[in-house]
């Protein structure tokens, strides 16, 4: 797997998260100075990614499970990584549910949810069985084919921007830090964790990730500010899908298509597909290496079916939101404890070898 | 040594070919010695061979033993087992019993003229390029290729495979350009599967360890020495099978779907234009029928209202759902393609006329399918054949139906997912250690 593929996957994983629930959560967490919340999350990711990567670089060719097992023993590794696996799995469930509801509302109002979910289950299963290298190649291919749609759907509504909606621009008290939605929104920046699963012989350097992180941050800003500039805080906060709604505010003569939110849904579901494939592959690999040594295909099948059943159990948007908030605890654990553990093991290994 | 006593190998040959009237065992005078020869009259031109042998003996200096001199010129270095002798005879060799040791000597012989000469290719039409095509004869083909690529690093290795059905396969690569891993894989599998019979290209692919069912061809077949030479330059391994007028280059990658090697005979801008057209063609061919169903029956709200109405109007009076309509017409179209492919050239145009004009016009007037569909299908079929390489078009022709079914079931989402699915499929496909989804064979550079 080469650098370009890793970077493309890195960007796509973030983008998939950003285009889903991120904007809603940021809009909920504060009513002014949204950029501060986004910026803080970005800086937090840079810091944690630095720790994480510095730990990884001490163990070339190994993935996170092996590293922790080497540093702390097999049972400790299982205990430390259990919340991470749970996080990945529930994230998969919730993202898929979120996706299919959006698809159902925008493009397929008469198709039953279970059928759409079936599609969302089968493709990631197929991709996860092929392995991360295949997923990375596919990611690059989709990056080239679907990125224009992402950009198109995100920025097409620029003519409706009301620049005065940007005010108040300054929020001196950082009140969002005390708000629960802010912590839920952090899941969008947990994408760096997949780097630990790749077992790269030459671990990625933070410097190399820089441009991609800037791009991700730019998309983070765009996904919040596009609906904010069009609708203003008071209206935008009422939407379940602010980014998709934003692309519905314009009418372009030169496009043959009339129903422009379709582009938004098409692009975000393609990204969602990559995200699901990667998440499923991560969960599958971790479970196989640490808990249950079954063949990949079996594990992937079990996990996808479990995902399908769990997703079907969520009956409405309120429950979905509640689960997202609950999953935030697991997310924070994975985002903070894992980089710390890795950073520490890396530091210890460097000290003992030198 | 008793001359009338048959050796083991002689008896074996006589037994094996006893029923053949064109198998000959004769005693002839060769360089003033009586020798036994074995050959097929249909494959060996004996008088011609003897004449040329005598001519070369005349020009030889007198110091040499005559038979030795002939051996130097004509003998193929081979310590053949009796079974192999049979194969060599079938390849048109002359087997001579050595008057001194009684062992078989295998001589090259002139063929009666049953091979065609080098001609322009039948199934590919090069524009602005060399127009000689490969023939059935293996050595001629290798020679044609060598002429096109005057390079000292070209390596030609010939393998004979098959136990009951012997076939010669030549493996050609460019040392230094070809990925050693690919060369090794191909050579290893040829040696490992030496005993397997190779009758068709499919047999050869199984010898090479390729998957039996694959949507896209993992090899490129060409009739043009120029294409094959360029394939060598790109680092591919070229395989020739005796009696197959195609060069088979492995591995194939995604880029081959829209590139032709003879493109390089044009100015760069034209090359870009051709490739762009082909890429658009691929996209059209894959998604058009599916998109028609999406816009007609699942997500008509995607279209602008004026357009949606005109689309709906064109389908007025058509008695079945859009999916069935498309499927029926696609099948008719496939049959037209299949029927015209191998028909004699004098009947082909008639079928085209019946299929295109009469059927197309009548079916619309009878309100069985809409005009728009005819336009879309014609466009997607034409687009299908813009792709480079006949083999590649077939995979896309098949995949179109997957897109169609997915679109009918899930609308625009199904269309998108089927496109993603084909990417996942390509991403997981590897031929000879090279991922199909790469843009170049050199190094590890892997792209779309």
XYZ file of N, CA, C and O in Angstrom, chain A residues 106-276:
684
model
N -34.371 11.083 1.089
C -34.068 11.906 -0.076
C -34.324 11.188 -1.400
O -34.950 11.738 -2.292
N -33.817 9.960 -1.564
C -33.955 9.363 -2.889
C -34.878 8.155 -2.999
O -35.406 7.898 -4.069
N -35.027 7.396 -1.931
C -35.826 6.179 -2.082
C -36.966 6.131 -1.065
O -36.972 5.309 -0.159
N -37.951 7.019 -1.185
C -38.985 7.087 -0.150
C -39.835 5.826 -0.060
O -40.382 5.534 0.987
N -39.932 5.069 -1.157
C -40.846 3.921 -1.076
C -40.116 2.593 -0.882
O -40.754 1.568 -0.704
N -38.789 2.613 -0.904
C -38.054 1.366 -0.676
C -37.951 1.121 0.822
O -37.625 2.035 1.567
N -38.247 -0.099 1.277
C -38.155 -0.350 2.718
C -36.717 -0.224 3.221
O -35.760 -0.491 2.487
N -36.596 0.184 4.507
C -35.267 0.403 5.078
C -34.422 -0.859 5.074
O -33.223 -0.809 4.843
N -35.069 -2.006 5.330
C -34.262 -3.229 5.431
C -33.560 -3.558 4.129
O -32.449 -4.081 4.120
N -34.200 -3.198 2.999
C -33.580 -3.504 1.711
C -32.349 -2.629 1.483
O -31.305 -3.100 1.039
N -32.500 -1.332 1.827
C -31.362 -0.426 1.654
C -30.228 -0.847 2.585
O -29.048 -0.846 2.202
N -30.592 -1.243 3.794
C -29.565 -1.648 4.752
C -28.850 -2.906 4.274
O -27.655 -3.079 4.489
N -29.609 -3.765 3.599
C -29.010 -4.992 3.060
C -27.875 -4.633 2.102
O -26.792 -5.221 2.141
N -28.156 -3.643 1.254
C -27.139 -3.172 0.317
C -25.933 -2.638 1.082
O -24.778 -2.909 0.749
N -26.217 -1.880 2.150
C -25.147 -1.304 2.962
C -24.401 -2.350 3.770
O -23.359 -2.058 4.332
N -24.973 -3.544 3.869
C -24.292 -4.597 4.599
C -23.441 -5.435 3.651
O -22.296 -5.769 3.951
N -24.004 -5.726 2.461
C -23.342 -6.675 1.567
C -22.050 -6.104 0.976
O -21.020 -6.777 0.965
N -22.113 -4.855 0.523
C -20.923 -4.300 -0.126
C -19.727 -4.184 0.819
O -18.635 -4.629 0.478
N -19.887 -3.612 2.018
C -18.743 -3.583 2.937
C -18.251 -4.982 3.306
O -17.055 -5.201 3.431
N -19.176 -5.920 3.413
C -18.766 -7.298 3.704
C -17.857 -7.816 2.598
O -16.776 -8.351 2.844
N -18.298 -7.606 1.358
C -17.524 -8.055 0.203
C -16.150 -7.388 0.190
O -15.117 -8.036 -0.005
N -16.146 -6.067 0.453
C -14.875 -5.337 0.417
C -13.966 -5.778 1.560
O -12.764 -5.961 1.367
N -14.545 -5.967 2.764
C -13.725 -6.331 3.917
C -13.088 -7.701 3.702
O -11.956 -7.943 4.111
N -13.807 -8.603 3.023
C -13.242 -9.925 2.749
C -12.028 -9.832 1.840
O -11.137 -10.663 1.894
N -12.009 -8.829 0.975
C -10.901 -8.691 0.037
C -9.659 -8.116 0.704
O -8.588 -8.110 0.115
N -9.817 -7.562 1.907
C -8.635 -7.079 2.620
C -8.412 -5.593 2.445
O -8.994 -4.955 1.577
N -7.532 -5.062 3.301
C -7.355 -3.616 3.351
C -6.671 -3.089 2.098
O -6.916 -1.973 1.671
N -5.839 -3.919 1.442
C -5.170 -3.430 0.235
C -6.187 -3.174 -0.865
O -6.119 -2.163 -1.566
N -7.120 -4.111 -0.989
C -8.170 -3.920 -1.987
C -9.015 -2.702 -1.623
O -9.368 -1.904 -2.495
N -9.309 -2.555 -0.325
C -10.120 -1.404 0.091
C -9.390 -0.103 -0.232
O -9.987 0.863 -0.694
N -8.071 -0.118 -0.017
C -7.309 1.098 -0.286
C -7.311 1.432 -1.767
O -7.473 2.590 -2.150
N -7.167 0.400 -2.606
C -7.208 0.660 -4.050
C -8.574 1.178 -4.459
O -8.696 2.132 -5.227
N -9.601 0.531 -3.910
C -10.952 0.977 -4.228
C -11.162 2.405 -3.733
O -11.776 3.227 -4.410
N -10.591 2.705 -2.549
C -10.726 4.042 -1.994
C -10.169 5.086 -2.936
O -10.792 6.122 -3.171
N -9.010 4.776 -3.508
C -8.399 5.733 -4.418
C -9.262 5.908 -5.669
O -9.458 7.027 -6.163
N -9.792 4.780 -6.163
C -10.643 4.851 -7.353
C -11.882 5.695 -7.065
O -12.260 6.558 -7.855
N -12.494 5.460 -5.897
C -13.701 6.213 -5.568
C -13.372 7.667 -5.275
O -14.177 8.557 -5.517
N -12.178 7.890 -4.734
C -11.743 9.259 -4.464
C -11.778 10.056 -5.760
O -12.278 11.179 -5.809
N -11.255 9.429 -6.832
C -11.206 10.129 -8.113
C -12.601 10.273 -8.712
O -12.959 11.313 -9.252
N -13.425 9.218 -8.593
C -14.721 9.288 -9.263
C -15.763 10.074 -8.478
O -16.614 10.721 -9.075
N -15.718 10.017 -7.151
C -16.813 10.642 -6.399
C -16.469 11.987 -5.770
O -17.345 12.694 -5.319
N -15.165 12.316 -5.730
C -14.785 13.591 -5.139
C -15.454 14.770 -5.845
O -15.906 15.705 -5.183
N -15.547 14.766 -7.181
C -16.240 15.886 -7.830
C -17.666 16.059 -7.320
O -18.125 17.192 -7.130
N -18.346 14.952 -7.056
C -19.721 15.051 -6.543
C -19.734 15.692 -5.156
O -20.609 16.487 -4.841
N -18.755 15.300 -4.328
C -18.685 15.867 -2.978
C -18.521 17.377 -3.062
O -19.280 18.143 -2.446
N -17.538 17.792 -3.869
C -17.277 19.227 -3.976
C -18.494 19.943 -4.551
O -18.903 20.994 -4.061
N -19.060 19.339 -5.580
C -20.222 19.931 -6.236
C -21.354 20.136 -5.243
O -21.907 21.226 -5.109
N -21.675 19.080 -4.493
C -22.842 19.182 -3.624
C -22.583 20.102 -2.433
O -23.487 20.692 -1.897
N -21.303 20.209 -2.051
C -21.011 21.011 -0.861
C -21.006 22.506 -1.188
O -21.510 23.320 -0.420
N -20.456 22.835 -2.370
C -20.224 24.255 -2.618
C -21.173 24.869 -3.643
O -21.065 26.037 -3.970
N -22.111 24.057 -4.131
C -22.955 24.561 -5.212
C -23.876 25.696 -4.743
O -24.290 26.552 -5.515
N -24.146 25.711 -3.434
C -25.116 26.684 -2.949
C -24.480 28.004 -2.549
O -25.082 28.792 -1.840
N -23.244 28.267 -3.045
C -22.535 29.450 -2.568
C -23.287 30.749 -2.874
O -23.165 31.735 -2.164
N -24.125 30.723 -3.940
C -24.782 31.992 -4.292
C -25.832 32.413 -3.263
O -26.251 33.554 -3.261
N -26.211 31.462 -2.408
C -27.200 31.824 -1.392
C -26.578 32.223 -0.055
O -27.284 32.376 0.917
N -25.261 32.345 -0.014
C -24.624 32.684 1.264
C -25.064 34.068 1.743
O -25.056 35.031 0.977
N -25.460 34.126 2.998
C -25.737 35.416 3.639
C -24.607 35.647 4.606
O -24.568 35.048 5.680
N -23.677 36.496 4.215
C -22.440 36.575 5.000
C -22.672 37.109 6.406
O -21.872 36.897 7.293
N -23.815 37.810 6.613
C -23.986 38.334 7.981
C -24.291 37.226 8.979
O -24.172 37.411 10.180
N -24.668 36.043 8.470
C -24.934 34.931 9.380
C -23.687 34.456 10.113
O -23.759 33.679 11.050
N -22.542 34.924 9.626
C -21.286 34.463 10.236
C -21.127 35.060 11.638
O -20.424 34.513 12.485
N -21.821 36.176 11.922
C -21.691 36.827 13.227
C -22.648 36.229 14.238
O -23.714 35.747 13.848
N -22.411 36.238 15.496
C -21.182 36.716 16.139
C -20.035 35.730 15.927
O -20.212 34.550 16.126
N -18.919 36.286 15.557
C -17.809 35.437 15.149
C -16.980 35.008 16.352
O -16.263 34.015 16.314
N -17.101 35.719 17.429
C -16.206 35.504 18.572
C -16.995 34.973 19.766
O -18.060 35.488 20.083
N -16.500 33.948 20.375
C -17.173 33.352 21.534
C -16.109 33.226 22.616
O -15.349 32.266 22.640
N -15.985 34.242 23.463
C -14.829 34.293 24.368
C -14.841 33.211 25.437
O -13.777 32.806 25.913
N -16.022 32.704 25.814
C -16.059 31.838 26.993
C -15.902 30.357 26.674
O -15.822 29.524 27.581
N -15.873 30.015 25.381
C -15.772 28.617 24.970
C -16.800 27.744 25.707
O -16.468 26.688 26.242
N -18.055 28.190 25.679
C -19.077 27.471 26.441
C -19.327 26.058 25.919
O -19.809 25.201 26.654
N -18.971 25.848 24.617
C -19.279 24.532 24.041
C -18.521 23.413 24.727
O -18.892 22.244 24.633
N -17.424 23.764 25.424
C -16.632 22.715 26.092
C -17.491 21.985 27.125
O -17.284 20.813 27.419
N -18.470 22.688 27.657
C -19.322 22.055 28.659
C -20.506 21.336 28.029
O -21.289 20.699 28.726
N -20.645 21.449 26.704
C -21.819 20.874 26.061
C -21.535 19.446 25.585
O -20.482 19.159 25.018
N -22.532 18.592 25.793
C -22.364 17.197 25.405
C -22.197 17.006 23.885
O -21.338 16.236 23.448
N -22.994 17.712 23.027
C -22.862 17.506 21.577
C -21.445 17.733 21.056
O -21.032 17.111 20.092
N -20.694 18.624 21.719
C -19.328 18.863 21.269
C -18.512 17.578 21.344
O -17.751 17.239 20.436
N -18.690 16.851 22.432
C -17.931 15.606 22.587
C -18.420 14.544 21.610
O -17.642 13.729 21.117
N -19.723 14.574 21.328
C -20.227 13.637 20.316
C -19.600 13.935 18.964
O -19.259 13.027 18.204
N -19.418 15.252 18.691
C -18.917 15.628 17.375
C -17.468 15.199 17.163
O -16.988 15.138 16.041
N -16.770 14.900 18.249
C -15.351 14.559 18.118
C -15.119 13.279 17.319
O -14.022 13.042 16.823
N -16.184 12.451 17.179
C -16.004 11.200 16.432
C -15.494 11.469 15.023
O -14.797 10.649 14.443
N -15.825 12.660 14.497
C -15.406 12.976 13.132
C -13.894 13.040 13.026
O -13.341 12.915 11.942
N -13.231 13.241 14.146
C -11.777 13.352 14.089
C -11.074 12.130 14.657
O -9.921 12.181 15.027
N -11.804 11.016 14.731
C -11.175 9.800 15.234
C -10.573 8.981 14.092
O -10.090 7.883 14.283
N -10.614 9.571 12.874
C -10.173 8.831 11.690
C -8.722 8.405 11.720
O -8.346 7.452 11.055
N -7.895 9.113 12.496
C -6.466 8.764 12.503
C -6.214 7.389 13.106
O -5.161 6.800 12.897
N -7.195 6.851 13.872
C -6.968 5.578 14.561
C -6.725 4.429 13.588
O -6.041 3.478 13.913
N -7.274 4.542 12.362
C -7.104 3.413 11.428
C -5.655 3.249 10.986
O -5.259 2.178 10.554
N -4.862 4.322 11.133
C -3.451 4.219 10.735
C -2.723 3.144 11.535
O -1.759 2.554 11.068
N -3.196 2.894 12.741
C -2.557 1.901 13.593
C -2.832 0.474 13.176
O -2.211 -0.453 13.685
N -3.787 0.316 12.250
C -4.149 -1.048 11.866
C -3.451 -1.517 10.602
O -3.581 -2.660 10.197
N -2.732 -0.615 9.943
C -2.247 -0.936 8.605
C -0.992 -1.791 8.596
O -0.641 -2.354 7.570
N -0.291 -1.893 9.718
C 0.975 -2.639 9.802
C 1.950 -2.175 8.714
O 2.511 -2.983 7.982
N 2.112 -0.880 8.578
C 3.011 -0.378 7.538
C 4.453 -0.566 7.972
O 4.793 -0.390 9.142
N 5.285 -0.917 7.010
C 6.706 -1.063 7.342
C 7.367 0.282 7.565
O 8.280 0.413 8.360
N 6.894 1.256 6.808
C 7.390 2.617 7.035
C 6.205 3.433 7.526
O 5.416 3.927 6.718
N 6.055 3.575 8.844
C 4.873 4.284 9.353
C 4.782 5.709 8.808
O 5.801 6.339 8.530
N 3.552 6.162 8.662
C 3.319 7.497 8.123
C 3.841 8.534 9.108
O 3.718 8.374 10.314
N 4.419 9.603 8.558
C 4.895 10.680 9.426
C 3.810 11.747 9.524
O 3.063 11.962 8.586
N 3.784 12.404 10.663
C 2.764 13.438 10.866
C 2.921 14.547 9.828
O 1.950 15.112 9.348
N 4.188 14.823 9.458
C 4.461 15.869 8.484
C 3.759 15.572 7.155
O 3.220 16.437 6.504
N 3.792 14.258 6.788
C 3.175 13.853 5.524
C 1.655 13.981 5.602
O 0.983 14.196 4.611
N 1.137 13.819 6.817
C -0.313 13.899 6.978
C -0.807 15.340 6.949
O -1.985 15.595 6.764
N 0.143 16.282 7.170
C -0.222 17.693 7.306
C -1.217 18.205 6.274
O -2.306 18.667 6.640
N -0.857 18.121 4.963
C -1.775 18.655 3.947
C -3.156 17.999 4.005
O -4.175 18.688 3.872
N -3.173 16.676 4.232
C -4.473 16.006 4.299
C -5.273 16.523 5.477
O -6.487 16.709 5.387
N -4.574 16.768 6.610
C -5.284 17.265 7.785
C -5.854 18.646 7.528
O -6.971 18.959 7.957
N -5.079 19.466 6.786
C -5.584 20.801 6.447
C -6.845 20.685 5.604
O -7.836 21.398 5.827
N -6.798 19.753 4.635
C -7.953 19.543 3.770
C -9.159 19.106 4.590
O -10.279 19.598 4.418
N -8.906 18.167 5.518
C -9.982 17.671 6.360
C -10.566 18.824 7.183
O -11.791 18.986 7.289
N -9.672 19.646 7.734
C -10.153 20.782 8.533
C -11.000 21.711 7.666
O -12.058 22.192 8.088
N -10.526 21.934 6.418
C -11.284 22.807 5.524
C -12.689 22.244 5.291
O -13.679 22.982 5.325
N -12.771 20.940 5.085
C -14.086 20.330 4.891
C -14.924 20.428 6.165
O -16.134 20.621 6.097
N -14.256 20.292 7.312
C -14.967 20.439 8.575
C -15.613 21.810 8.678
O -16.795 21.944 9.009
N -14.823 22.826 8.342
C -15.356 24.187 8.374
C -16.497 24.341 7.383
O -17.552 24.886 7.697
N -16.260 23.808 6.159
C -17.269 23.975 5.112
C -18.587 23.330 5.516
O -19.660 23.907 5.335
N -18.498 22.118 6.087
C -19.743 21.409 6.376
C -20.570 22.136 7.422
O -21.783 22.023 7.444
N -19.920 22.891 8.294
C -20.689 23.644 9.289
C -21.102 25.001 8.733
O -22.243 25.435 8.883
N -20.169 25.657 8.042
C -20.443 27.032 7.648
C -21.342 27.149 6.433
O -22.021 28.163 6.258
N -21.370 26.113 5.555
C -22.263 26.226 4.396
C -23.722 26.320 4.843
O -24.416 27.279 4.485
N -24.218 25.376 5.656
C -25.605 25.559 6.118
C -25.768 26.789 6.995
O -26.804 27.471 6.934
N -24.758 27.111 7.786
C -24.873 28.243 8.698
C -25.023 29.547 7.917
O -25.853 30.401 8.246
N -24.229 29.689 6.861
C -24.274 30.924 6.078
C -25.591 31.031 5.309
O -26.070 32.128 5.046
N -26.158 29.909 4.946
C -27.395 29.979 4.172
C -28.602 30.205 5.082
O -29.414 31.088 4.846
N -28.679 29.400 6.144
C -29.897 29.442 6.954
C -29.775 30.294 8.216
O -30.772 30.725 8.759
N -28.579 30.481 8.715
C -28.421 31.117 10.018
C -28.598 30.076 11.113
O -29.210 29.024 10.903
N -28.032 30.358 12.266
C -28.013 29.400 13.363
C -29.403 28.884 13.740
O -29.631 27.688 13.858
N -30.351 29.827 13.840
C -31.662 29.452 14.383
C -32.382 28.453 13.493
O -33.071 27.558 13.974
N -32.232 28.598 12.163
C -32.902 27.675 11.252
C -32.085 26.397 11.104
O -32.629 25.291 11.136
N -30.775 26.571 10.936
C -29.925 25.414 10.631
C -30.017 24.357 11.726
O -29.954 23.159 11.450
N -30.188 24.807 12.943
C -30.184 23.869 14.065
C -31.411 22.947 14.038
O -31.428 21.892 14.637
N -32.424 23.365 13.287
C -33.642 22.557 13.244
C -33.575 21.408 12.236
O -34.447 20.562 12.200
N -32.551 21.410 11.393
C -32.493 20.377 10.354
C -31.766 19.133 10.849
O -30.779 19.219 11.574
N -32.286 18.009 10.381
C -31.586 16.759 10.653
C -30.379 16.627 9.724
O -29.345 16.095 10.096
N -30.513 17.143 8.482
C -29.438 17.015 7.497
C -29.113 18.385 6.906
O -29.497 18.683 5.778
N -28.441 19.238 7.682
C -28.232 20.617 7.218
C -27.466 20.711 5.902
O -27.795 21.539 5.062
N -26.446 19.830 5.693
C -25.640 19.948 4.467
C -26.485 19.595 3.252
O -26.437 20.261 2.211
N -27.274 18.542 3.396
C -28.131 18.140 2.287
C -29.177 19.209 1.997
O -29.464 19.520 0.834
N -29.731 19.791 3.075
C -30.730 20.847 2.892
C -30.125 22.033 2.151
O -30.790 22.658 1.318
N -28.858 22.336 2.466
C -28.217 23.496 1.844
C -28.169 23.333 0.335
O -28.368 24.295 -0.412
N -27.948 22.109 -0.134
C -27.859 21.930 -1.588
C -29.242 21.937 -2.239
O -29.356 21.923 -3.454
N -30.272 21.969 -1.420
C -31.621 22.016 -1.986
C -32.110 23.443 -2.184
O -33.199 23.674 -2.682
N -31.284 24.424 -1.782
C -31.773 25.804 -1.825
C -31.562 26.457 -3.181
O -31.928 27.605 -3.370
N -30.932 25.768 -4.120
C -30.641 26.448 -5.380
C -31.281 25.725 -6.541
O -31.593 24.540 -6.485
N -31.399 26.454 -7.627
C -31.970 25.904 -8.839
C -31.031 26.278 -9.969
O -30.875 27.437 -10.303
N -30.369 25.275 -10.529
C -29.402 25.570 -11.579
C -29.997 25.204 -12.922
O -30.424 24.082 -13.140
N -30.000 26.169 -13.822
C -30.593 25.945 -15.134
C -29.793 24.934 -15.949
O -30.338 24.127 -16.677
N -28.474 25.030 -15.818
C -27.636 24.250 -16.745
C -27.476 22.792 -16.340
O -26.987 21.990 -17.124
N -27.909 22.421 -15.135
C -27.824 21.017 -14.766
C -29.118 20.338 -15.218
O -30.192 20.857 -15.009
N -28.961 19.179 -15.837
C -30.161 18.477 -16.315
C -31.019 18.067 -15.134
O -32.229 17.964 -15.233
N -30.365 17.835 -14.004
C -31.086 17.281 -12.867
C -31.699 18.376 -12.009
O -31.149 19.460 -11.866
N -32.822 18.062 -11.466
C -33.567 19.058 -10.724
C -33.379 18.895 -9.229
O -33.334 19.835 -8.467
N -33.253 17.674 -8.807
C -33.283 17.347 -7.383
C -31.847 17.236 -6.888
O -31.269 16.162 -6.773
N -31.223 18.393 -6.621
C -29.794 18.419 -6.355
C -29.344 17.732 -5.065
O -28.204 17.289 -4.982
N -30.189 17.628 -4.031
C -29.730 16.906 -2.839
C -29.294 15.482 -3.159
O -28.527 14.888 -2.414
N -29.778 14.949 -4.302
C -29.349 13.612 -4.695
C -27.833 13.507 -4.744
O -27.251 12.525 -4.298
N -27.203 14.547 -5.298
C -25.743 14.512 -5.390
C -25.120 14.393 -4.018
O -24.154 13.672 -3.808
N -25.685 15.146 -3.090
C -25.173 15.107 -1.722
C -25.293 13.697 -1.158
O -24.356 13.166 -0.554
N -26.444 13.081 -1.382
C -26.663 11.741 -0.838
C -25.779 10.714 -1.542
O -25.168 9.855 -0.908
N -25.685 10.857 -2.873
C -24.850 9.917 -3.621
C -23.411 9.987 -3.130
O -22.781 8.965 -2.845
N -22.891 11.222 -2.973
C -21.493 11.320 -2.585
C -21.292 10.842 -1.159
O -20.331 10.125 -0.861
N -22.216 11.203 -0.259
C -21.967 10.800 1.119
C -22.185 9.303 1.300
O -21.540 8.680 2.147
N -23.050 8.691 0.473
C -23.207 7.248 0.652
C -22.011 6.492 0.077
O -21.663 5.425 0.577
N -21.381 7.069 -0.972
C -20.155 6.422 -1.468
C -19.077 6.480 -0.406
O -18.373 5.498 -0.142
N -18.947 7.662 0.228
C -17.963 7.786 1.301
C -18.313 6.848 2.451
O -17.439 6.210 3.049
N -19.613 6.768 2.748
C -20.063 5.886 3.818
C -19.698 4.445 3.546
O -19.358 3.689 4.455
N -19.743 4.073 2.265
C -19.413 2.705 1.901
C -17.947 2.399 2.212
O -17.617 1.342 2.742
N -17.065 3.350 1.883
C -15.650 3.144 2.178
C -15.450 3.071 3.680
O -14.737 2.204 4.201
N -16.111 3.998 4.383
C -15.958 4.029 5.837
C -16.412 2.700 6.434
O -15.698 2.113 7.258
N -17.578 2.230 6.004
C -18.069 0.962 6.554
C -17.100 -0.173 6.257
O -16.851 -1.017 7.112
